Short mmCIF file of C-alpha atoms in Angstrom, two decimals:
data_model
loop_
_atom_site.label_atom_id
_atom_site.label_comp_id
_atom_site.label_asym_id
_atom_site.label_seq_id
_atom_site.Cartn_x
_atom_site.Cartn_y
_atom_site.Cartn_z
CA MET A 1 -1.04 9.52 -14.83
CA SER A 2 -2.36 10.24 -11.34
CA ALA A 3 -5.73 11.43 -10.21
CA GLY A 4 -4.59 14.57 -8.54
CA GLY A 5 -2.31 15.51 -11.73
CA PRO A 6 0.39 14.10 -13.80
CA GLU A 7 1.50 11.70 -11.99
CA ALA A 8 1.39 10.29 -8.80
CA PRO A 9 2.74 11.96 -5.90
CA ARG A 10 5.43 9.41 -4.98
CA ALA A 11 7.35 12.79 -4.57
CA ASP A 12 11.16 12.73 -3.22
CA SER A 13 9.64 15.15 0.00
CA SER A 14 8.58 11.58 1.26
CA SER A 15 11.78 10.58 1.89
CA GLN A 16 12.13 12.82 5.12
CA GLY A 17 10.64 13.02 7.66
CA SER A 18 7.52 11.20 9.26
CA ILE A 19 5.63 8.60 7.02
CA TRP A 20 2.40 10.20 8.81
CA VAL A 21 3.20 13.67 6.65
CA VAL A 22 3.38 11.59 3.31
CA PRO A 23 0.02 12.93 1.06
CA GLY A 24 -2.44 9.91 0.86
CA MET A 25 -1.31 8.08 4.49
CA LEU A 26 -3.80 9.06 7.26
CA ALA A 27 -6.82 7.85 4.12
CA LEU A 28 -4.94 4.61 4.08
CA ALA A 29 -4.82 4.67 7.94
CA ALA A 30 -9.00 5.62 8.14
CA VAL A 31 -9.08 2.98 5.09
CA ALA A 32 -7.34 0.25 7.41
CA PHE A 33 -9.02 1.28 10.64
CA THR A 34 -12.74 0.60 9.23
CA GLY A 35 -12.18 -1.81 6.84
CA PHE A 36 -10.70 -4.81 9.48
CA ALA A 37 -12.65 -2.95 12.55
CA GLY A 38 -15.51 -4.67 10.49
CA TYR A 39 -13.69 -7.70 9.34
CA ALA A 40 -12.21 -8.22 13.29
CA SER A 41 -15.65 -7.05 15.19
CA LEU A 42 -17.71 -10.26 12.79
CA LEU A 43 -15.02 -12.68 12.89
CA PRO A 44 -15.33 -14.55 15.89
CA VAL A 45 -19.03 -13.64 16.37
CA ALA A 46 -20.92 -15.06 12.84
CA PRO A 47 -20.12 -18.20 13.94
CA LEU A 48 -21.77 -17.28 17.36
CA TRP A 49 -24.95 -16.04 15.38
CA ALA A 50 -25.15 -19.03 13.11
CA VAL A 51 -25.46 -21.33 16.20
CA HIS A 52 -28.05 -19.08 17.84
CA GLY A 53 -29.73 -19.55 14.83
CA GLY A 54 -29.53 -23.30 15.69
CA ALA A 55 -26.28 -24.83 13.63
CA ASP A 56 -24.13 -27.64 14.99
CA SER A 57 -20.61 -26.81 14.90
CA ALA A 58 -19.70 -28.28 11.81
CA GLY A 59 -21.98 -25.62 10.43
CA ALA A 60 -20.69 -23.32 12.29
CA GLY A 61 -17.30 -24.24 11.30
CA LEU A 62 -18.25 -23.00 7.69
CA VAL A 63 -19.16 -19.39 8.53
CA ASN A 64 -15.19 -18.35 8.59
CA PHE A 65 -14.24 -20.95 6.21
CA VAL A 66 -16.38 -19.22 3.32
CA LEU A 67 -15.90 -15.85 4.16
CA MET A 68 -12.27 -16.96 3.33
CA ALA A 69 -12.45 -19.11 0.64
CA ALA A 70 -14.36 -15.90 -1.08
CA THR A 71 -11.57 -13.63 -0.07
CA VAL A 72 -8.60 -16.09 -2.07
CA ALA A 73 -10.84 -16.60 -4.70
CA THR A 74 -11.26 -12.64 -4.88
CA GLN A 75 -7.62 -11.87 -4.59
CA PHE A 76 -6.43 -12.43 -7.86
CA GLY A 77 -9.53 -10.42 -9.37
CA VAL A 78 -8.50 -6.84 -7.80
CA PRO A 79 -5.94 -5.68 -10.06
CA ARG A 80 -8.48 -5.88 -13.14
CA ILE A 81 -11.17 -4.56 -11.37
CA ILE A 82 -9.17 -1.41 -9.53
CA ARG A 83 -7.76 -1.10 -13.70
CA ARG A 84 -11.88 -0.77 -15.48
CA LEU A 85 -12.77 0.74 -11.81
CA GLY A 86 -10.30 3.16 -10.84
CA TRP A 87 -9.03 3.73 -7.17
CA GLY A 88 -11.92 4.83 -5.25
CA HIS A 89 -14.23 3.30 -6.72
CA THR A 90 -12.58 -0.08 -6.14
CA LEU A 91 -12.53 0.99 -2.29
CA ALA A 92 -15.48 2.06 -2.15
CA LEU A 93 -16.85 -1.20 -3.33
CA GLY A 94 -14.87 -3.02 -0.98
CA MET A 95 -15.71 -1.28 2.14
CA VAL A 96 -19.59 -1.71 0.49
CA LEU A 97 -19.27 -5.16 0.30
CA MET A 98 -17.95 -5.69 4.12
CA GLY A 99 -20.64 -3.52 6.05
CA VAL A 100 -23.80 -3.74 4.15
CA PRO A 101 -24.08 -7.60 5.12
CA ALA A 102 -22.48 -6.45 8.53
CA LEU A 103 -26.33 -4.71 8.83
CA LEU A 104 -28.22 -7.63 7.38
CA HIS A 105 -26.90 -10.17 9.47
CA GLY A 106 -29.20 -8.87 12.59
CA PHE A 107 -32.51 -9.76 10.23
CA SER A 108 -31.76 -13.62 9.91
CA ASP A 109 -30.06 -16.38 12.18
CA ALA A 110 -30.69 -19.13 9.77
CA LEU A 111 -26.88 -20.30 8.68
CA SER A 112 -28.03 -20.47 4.89
CA VAL A 113 -28.12 -16.49 5.15
CA THR A 114 -25.32 -16.45 7.46
CA LEU A 115 -23.23 -18.44 4.75
CA ALA A 116 -24.34 -16.40 2.19
CA LEU A 117 -23.71 -12.88 3.96
CA SER A 118 -20.37 -14.43 4.76
CA VAL A 119 -19.15 -15.15 1.05
CA VAL A 120 -20.21 -10.97 0.02
CA ARG A 121 -17.94 -9.97 3.00
CA GLY A 122 -14.76 -12.14 1.50
CA PHE A 123 -15.26 -10.87 -1.74
CA GLY A 124 -15.38 -7.16 -0.28
CA PHE A 125 -13.05 -7.99 2.38
CA GLY A 126 -10.44 -9.35 -0.78
CA ILE A 127 -10.51 -6.39 -2.46
CA LEU A 128 -9.53 -3.95 0.68
CA THR A 129 -6.76 -6.72 1.37
CA VAL A 130 -5.22 -6.51 -1.75
CA ALA A 131 -5.93 -2.53 -2.58
CA GLY A 132 -4.82 -1.15 0.76
CA SER A 133 -1.36 -3.11 0.79
CA ALA A 134 -0.85 -2.30 -2.90
CA ALA A 135 -1.41 1.29 -1.66
CA ALA A 136 1.05 1.35 0.98
CA VAL A 137 3.63 0.85 -1.37
CA LEU A 138 2.10 3.29 -4.05
CA ILE A 139 2.17 6.15 -2.58
CA VAL A 140 5.17 6.42 -1.05
CA ALA A 141 9.52 6.23 -2.74
CA PRO A 142 10.87 2.81 -2.75
CA SER A 143 12.99 3.73 -0.23
CA ARG A 144 10.32 4.94 3.10
CA ARG A 145 8.30 1.59 1.45
CA GLY A 146 8.82 -0.56 5.08
CA ALA A 147 7.88 3.07 6.91
CA ALA A 148 4.63 2.64 4.78
CA VAL A 149 3.89 -0.92 5.35
CA GLY A 150 4.82 -0.77 8.80
CA ALA A 151 2.22 2.49 9.58
CA TYR A 152 -0.47 0.31 7.30
CA SER A 153 -0.09 -2.56 9.19
CA ALA A 154 -0.25 -0.73 12.41
CA SER A 155 -3.55 0.80 11.15
CA LEU A 156 -4.79 -2.91 10.91
CA SER A 157 -3.57 -4.19 13.38
CA ILE A 158 -5.35 -1.77 16.53
CA PRO A 159 -8.60 -3.28 15.56
CA ASN A 160 -7.42 -6.41 15.30
CA VAL A 161 -5.93 -6.36 18.48
CA LEU A 162 -8.85 -4.70 20.39
CA LEU A 163 -12.29 -6.19 18.18
CA MET A 164 -10.95 -10.07 17.67
CA PRO A 165 -10.96 -10.97 21.27
CA SER A 166 -13.88 -9.28 22.54
CA GLY A 167 -15.86 -9.59 19.95
CA ALA A 168 -17.56 -12.63 21.37
CA TRP A 169 -17.51 -10.52 25.35
CA ILE A 170 -19.46 -7.92 23.52
CA ALA A 171 -22.02 -10.15 22.36
CA ASP A 172 -22.53 -12.08 25.19
CA LEU A 173 -22.70 -8.72 27.22
CA TRP A 174 -25.00 -6.43 24.80
CA GLY A 175 -26.20 -8.58 22.08
CA PHE A 176 -25.95 -9.15 18.95
CA TRP A 177 -26.28 -6.34 17.58
CA PRO A 178 -24.35 -3.79 19.24
CA VAL A 179 -21.46 -6.51 16.95
CA PHE A 180 -23.36 -5.66 14.16
CA LEU A 181 -23.41 -2.35 14.10
CA LEU A 182 -19.68 -1.79 14.93
CA SER A 183 -18.79 -4.49 12.10
CA ALA A 184 -20.49 -1.70 9.81
CA LEU A 185 -17.71 0.60 10.17
CA PRO A 186 -16.60 -0.04 6.82
CA LEU A 187 -19.33 2.59 5.39
CA ALA A 188 -17.82 5.30 7.58
CA GLY A 189 -14.73 4.52 5.82
CA ILE A 190 -15.62 5.27 2.53
CA PRO A 191 -14.96 9.00 1.89
CA ALA A 192 -11.32 7.70 2.94
CA CYS A 193 -11.17 5.63 0.15
CA TYR A 194 -11.59 8.65 -3.00
CA LEU A 195 -9.72 10.66 -0.08
CA LEU A 196 -6.74 7.87 -0.64
CA SER A 197 -7.64 7.09 -4.58
CA GLN A 198 -6.43 11.48 -5.59
CA HIS A 199 -2.96 10.36 -4.51
CA LEU A 200 -2.55 6.78 -6.31
CA PRO A 201 -2.06 5.88 -9.99
CA VAL A 202 -5.50 6.22 -12.30
CA ARG A 203 -7.05 2.11 -12.65
CA SER A 204 -3.81 0.35 -12.80
CA THR A 205 -1.47 -0.96 -9.65
CA HIS A 206 1.92 -0.58 -11.38
CA ASP A 207 3.62 2.46 -11.23
CA GLY A 208 2.39 5.67 -11.88
CA ARG A 209 4.48 6.73 -13.95
CA HIS A 210 4.55 3.66 -16.85
CA GLN A 211 1.59 2.27 -18.57
CA ALA A 212 1.90 -1.32 -18.16
CA PRO A 213 0.95 -3.15 -21.44
CA THR A 214 -2.96 -4.69 -22.09
CA GLU A 215 -0.83 -7.96 -22.47
CA GLU A 216 1.68 -9.74 -21.64
CA PRO A 217 4.22 -12.50 -23.04
CA ALA A 218 4.22 -15.98 -21.07
CA PRO A 219 8.14 -15.25 -20.46
CA SER A 220 7.02 -11.68 -18.59
CA ARG A 221 4.71 -13.13 -16.47
CA ILE A 222 7.09 -16.24 -15.32
CA ALA A 223 9.64 -13.59 -14.60
CA THR A 224 6.92 -11.79 -12.72
CA TYR A 225 5.62 -14.68 -10.14
CA ALA A 226 8.94 -16.97 -9.87
CA PRO A 227 10.37 -14.39 -7.24
CA LEU A 228 7.54 -14.36 -5.40
CA VAL A 229 7.17 -18.12 -4.28
CA ALA A 230 9.82 -17.88 -1.87
CA PRO A 231 8.37 -15.04 0.37
CA THR A 232 5.05 -16.88 -0.15
CA VAL A 233 6.11 -20.11 0.92
CA ILE A 234 7.55 -18.25 4.04
CA LEU A 235 4.46 -16.59 4.77
CA LEU A 236 2.38 -19.54 4.44
CA SER A 237 4.32 -21.10 7.28
CA ILE A 238 4.09 -18.77 9.50
CA THR A 239 0.32 -17.93 9.31
CA LEU A 240 -0.42 -21.98 8.68
CA ALA A 241 0.76 -21.72 12.17
CA ALA A 242 -0.34 -18.74 14.03
CA GLY A 243 -3.87 -19.57 12.15
CA ALA A 244 -3.71 -23.05 14.44
CA LEU A 245 -3.02 -20.88 17.42
CA ILE A 246 -5.22 -18.31 16.95
CA THR A 247 -8.36 -21.02 16.17
CA PHE A 248 -7.71 -23.92 18.76
CA MET A 249 -5.70 -21.83 21.73
CA PRO A 250 -8.92 -21.89 23.76
CA GLN A 251 -9.19 -25.29 23.51
CA MET A 252 -5.58 -25.86 24.09
CA VAL A 253 -5.71 -24.07 27.67
CA ALA A 254 -7.90 -25.61 31.02
CA VAL A 255 -8.81 -22.25 31.81
CA GLY A 256 -10.65 -19.66 29.21
CA TRP A 257 -8.26 -16.69 30.83
CA LEU A 258 -4.88 -18.81 29.56
CA ALA A 259 -6.24 -18.47 26.21
CA ALA A 260 -7.71 -14.65 26.17
CA GLY A 261 -4.10 -13.64 27.68
CA GLY A 262 -2.14 -15.91 25.24
CA LEU A 263 -4.20 -14.34 22.09
CA PHE A 264 -3.80 -10.68 23.05
CA ALA A 265 -0.33 -11.54 23.79
CA LEU A 266 0.17 -12.55 20.68
CA GLY A 267 -1.67 -9.67 19.16
CA VAL A 268 -0.01 -6.93 21.09
CA VAL A 269 3.48 -8.54 20.21
CA THR A 270 1.81 -8.90 16.35
CA ALA A 271 0.87 -5.72 15.57
CA ALA A 272 3.96 -3.69 17.41
CA MET A 273 6.60 -5.69 15.47
CA ARG A 274 4.52 -5.30 12.39
CA TRP A 275 4.90 -1.48 12.68
CA TRP A 276 8.99 -1.40 13.97
CA ILE A 277 10.24 -3.71 11.27
CA GLY A 278 9.86 -1.65 8.62
CA GLY A 279 11.81 0.87 9.57
CA VAL A 280 14.28 -1.31 9.95
CA ALA A 281 13.87 -3.25 6.98
CA ASP A 282 14.33 0.45 4.78
CA ARG A 283 17.46 1.05 6.51
CA VAL A 284 19.36 -3.26 6.08
CA GLY A 285 16.50 -4.26 3.28
CA ALA A 286 13.38 -7.26 3.76
CA ALA A 287 15.82 -10.55 2.70
CA ARG A 288 18.27 -9.70 4.92
CA LEU A 289 16.01 -10.04 8.23
CA VAL A 290 13.86 -13.21 7.32
CA TRP A 291 16.31 -15.48 9.08
CA PRO A 292 16.50 -14.86 12.27
CA PHE A 293 12.65 -14.48 12.60
CA VAL A 294 12.12 -17.75 10.61
CA ILE A 295 14.29 -19.83 14.20
CA ILE A 296 12.45 -17.33 15.94
CA ALA A 297 9.18 -18.88 14.93
CA THR A 298 10.42 -22.26 15.41
CA VAL A 299 11.95 -21.84 18.64
CA ALA A 300 8.65 -20.26 19.96
CA LEU A 301 5.96 -23.17 18.36
CA VAL A 302 7.98 -26.16 20.04
CA ALA A 303 8.22 -24.42 23.08
CA ILE A 304 3.65 -23.96 22.19
CA ALA A 305 3.96 -28.13 21.08
CA TRP A 306 5.51 -28.85 24.60
CA LEU A 307 3.22 -26.24 26.65
CA ALA A 308 -0.03 -27.86 24.40
CA ARG A 309 1.02 -31.88 24.88
CA HIS A 310 -2.04 -31.50 27.67
CA GLN A 311 -3.84 -28.73 28.97
CA VAL A 312 -1.93 -25.70 29.43
CA SER A 313 -2.81 -24.83 33.41
CA GLY A 314 -2.70 -21.96 35.30
CA HIS A 315 0.54 -22.40 36.77
CA GLN A 316 2.11 -23.34 33.71
CA ALA A 317 0.78 -19.10 32.49
CA ALA A 318 4.50 -16.97 32.44
CA LEU A 319 5.20 -19.74 30.02
CA TRP A 320 2.69 -19.86 28.11
CA PHE A 321 2.03 -15.99 27.55
CA ALA A 322 6.18 -15.96 26.88
CA ALA A 323 5.63 -18.74 23.85
CA CYS A 324 2.94 -16.48 22.30
CA ALA A 325 4.58 -13.86 23.20
CA THR A 326 7.86 -15.37 21.11
CA LEU A 327 5.53 -16.22 17.96
CA GLY A 328 4.21 -13.12 18.12
CA ILE A 329 7.56 -10.91 17.33
CA ALA A 330 8.14 -14.11 14.39
CA TYR A 331 4.42 -13.67 13.40
CA GLY A 332 4.60 -9.99 12.90
CA ALA A 333 7.91 -9.44 11.38
CA LEU A 334 7.69 -12.27 9.02
CA GLN A 335 3.81 -10.58 7.56
CA ASN A 336 5.84 -7.31 6.37
CA LEU A 337 9.53 -8.68 6.06
CA THR A 338 7.37 -11.15 3.28
CA MET A 339 5.36 -8.69 2.21
CA LEU A 340 7.55 -6.31 1.29
CA GLN A 341 10.16 -8.99 -0.30
CA ALA A 342 7.25 -9.84 -2.87
CA PHE A 343 7.17 -6.52 -3.66
CA GLU A 344 10.68 -6.23 -4.19
CA ALA A 345 10.85 -9.03 -6.73
CA ALA A 346 8.03 -8.16 -8.59
CA GLY A 347 9.50 -4.71 -9.44
CA PRO A 348 6.84 -1.59 -9.81
CA ARG A 349 4.80 -2.32 -12.55
CA ARG A 350 3.57 -5.67 -10.71
CA VAL A 351 2.37 -4.28 -7.12
CA GLY A 352 -0.69 -5.38 -7.98
CA ALA A 353 -0.07 -9.07 -8.73
CA ALA A 354 2.35 -9.40 -5.85
CA SER A 355 0.23 -7.70 -3.09
CA SER A 356 -2.55 -10.42 -4.57
CA VAL A 357 -0.19 -13.18 -4.26
CA TRP A 358 0.73 -12.45 -0.46
CA ASN A 359 -2.69 -12.00 0.90
CA ALA A 360 -4.08 -14.75 -0.57
CA GLY A 361 -0.62 -16.42 0.42
CA PHE A 362 -1.98 -15.02 3.97
CA ASP A 363 -5.80 -16.31 3.94
CA THR A 364 -4.50 -19.89 2.38
CA GLY A 365 -1.98 -20.26 5.33
CA THR A 366 -4.40 -19.28 7.73
CA ALA A 367 -6.90 -21.49 6.66
CA ILE A 368 -4.90 -24.59 5.65
CA GLY A 369 -3.96 -24.38 9.86
CA SER A 370 -7.09 -24.39 11.15
CA VAL A 371 -7.97 -27.85 9.29
CA LEU A 372 -4.02 -29.63 9.19
CA VAL A 373 -3.76 -28.87 12.44
CA GLY A 374 -7.66 -29.75 13.55
CA ALA A 375 -7.83 -32.80 11.48
CA ILE A 376 -4.11 -34.20 13.38
CA ALA A 377 -5.43 -33.22 16.75
CA VAL A 378 -7.97 -35.54 16.30
CA GLY A 379 -5.68 -38.68 16.50
CA TRP A 380 -2.24 -37.48 18.36
CA GLY A 381 -3.26 -33.64 19.93
CA PHE A 382 -2.62 -30.69 19.81
CA GLY A 383 0.86 -30.98 20.97
CA VAL A 384 1.25 -33.34 17.58
CA GLY A 385 -0.20 -31.00 15.73
CA MET A 386 1.32 -27.53 16.79
CA ALA A 387 4.76 -30.08 16.60
CA ILE A 388 4.18 -30.13 12.36
CA THR A 389 3.65 -26.37 11.99
CA ALA A 390 7.36 -25.81 14.21
CA ALA A 391 8.80 -28.48 11.73
CA LEU A 392 6.94 -26.89 8.63
CA CYS A 393 8.59 -23.25 9.55
CA ALA A 394 11.89 -24.50 10.53
CA LEU A 395 11.72 -26.62 6.65
CA THR A 396 11.64 -23.18 5.41
CA LEU A 397 14.83 -21.63 6.83
CA PRO A 398 16.69 -22.41 3.46
CA LEU A 399 14.57 -20.26 1.66
CA ALA A 400 15.42 -17.28 4.01
CA LEU A 401 18.92 -17.83 3.65
CA LYS A 402 19.18 -18.15 0.30
CA GLY A 403 16.68 -14.70 -0.09
CA ARG A 404 20.00 -13.29 2.99
CA ARG A 405 22.82 -14.54 0.66
CA SER A 406 20.87 -12.48 -2.64
CA ALA A 407 20.46 -9.20 -0.78
CA VAL A 408 24.70 -9.93 0.61
CA SER A 409 25.32 -10.59 -3.08
CA ALA A 410 23.72 -7.81 -4.73
CA ARG A 411 24.54 -5.21 -2.45
#
């Protein structure tokens, strides 16, 4: 049963024309844009707000750590929340948990308050990430999943590209309150949550034409989660590497404009690839495309590691920007390709499980990258740290090639 009629509108009519005319897609784009605007604008600023209140660097580092920890802790429970509350209320809850704490930040810069509000924001972000990516594949026919995921990714990438690099600059120029107001944008997306829910199955994350059993035997759960291991490991490797680069780029370069330019190159190319690769995956299959991007990621990380042996200087700017952009090619493509692999492996009845595992893998990889490379850099420098991320990416190539062979055999 769907919210708008006897069946969720996964109509065959969605198999032709622009993905943006599919019922529910514009509402999904609005949810993604406003939700991720709230996340991206405050991500670099909340630690600065804690420092403004007297926290040291260790305390400031805890701010986004607890945000991501709360995010991952929430993600596996989102399918259950949707079954209990329904799509509209669940999505709206996520937006409220992100938007209200953003405004409350402005009333206290104490570290304890900032950490508590970051935890609540993490709960909301966990709901948004799982429900949003699941919705992207449920509002279209399976043949158009790649295009739908690409459109969803483009919608959330725009605020990431624009607001994540500029949040600290806005706070420095105009103060913290403009950033807190930007971070409350998820509240403006609440009406779109209920519009989107009209095009999704009622109280579930599985295919609207089937009812999942209330209890599932253990072998069936194993059959669901085992195929998710390979795409999740590949995702972990690339998010670990990119997360480390994003976190430590300002420390890898000699002047600030190299960090700003590198982050911009990485962000823009990542967003473009996430949009473009979806349609290609619909035509040739996601599994057949993964392995070349694993190689591209490895090559880019080797170049970054070589450049980061010493602080990158201005005369290396062209090489630095090229390496960051090349990593963006792999980072953007592998995000969407592994997501599509996960949804395909889980099947239509376990979309929620696939979304939870993929999003948890993404956020866990990002968090591990910051901790691992930071610890290695203390003793051996960022060059060695990034070289290890290159090696970890290279080690996932057999999994990518195995997925390609399986896809070719299936055809």
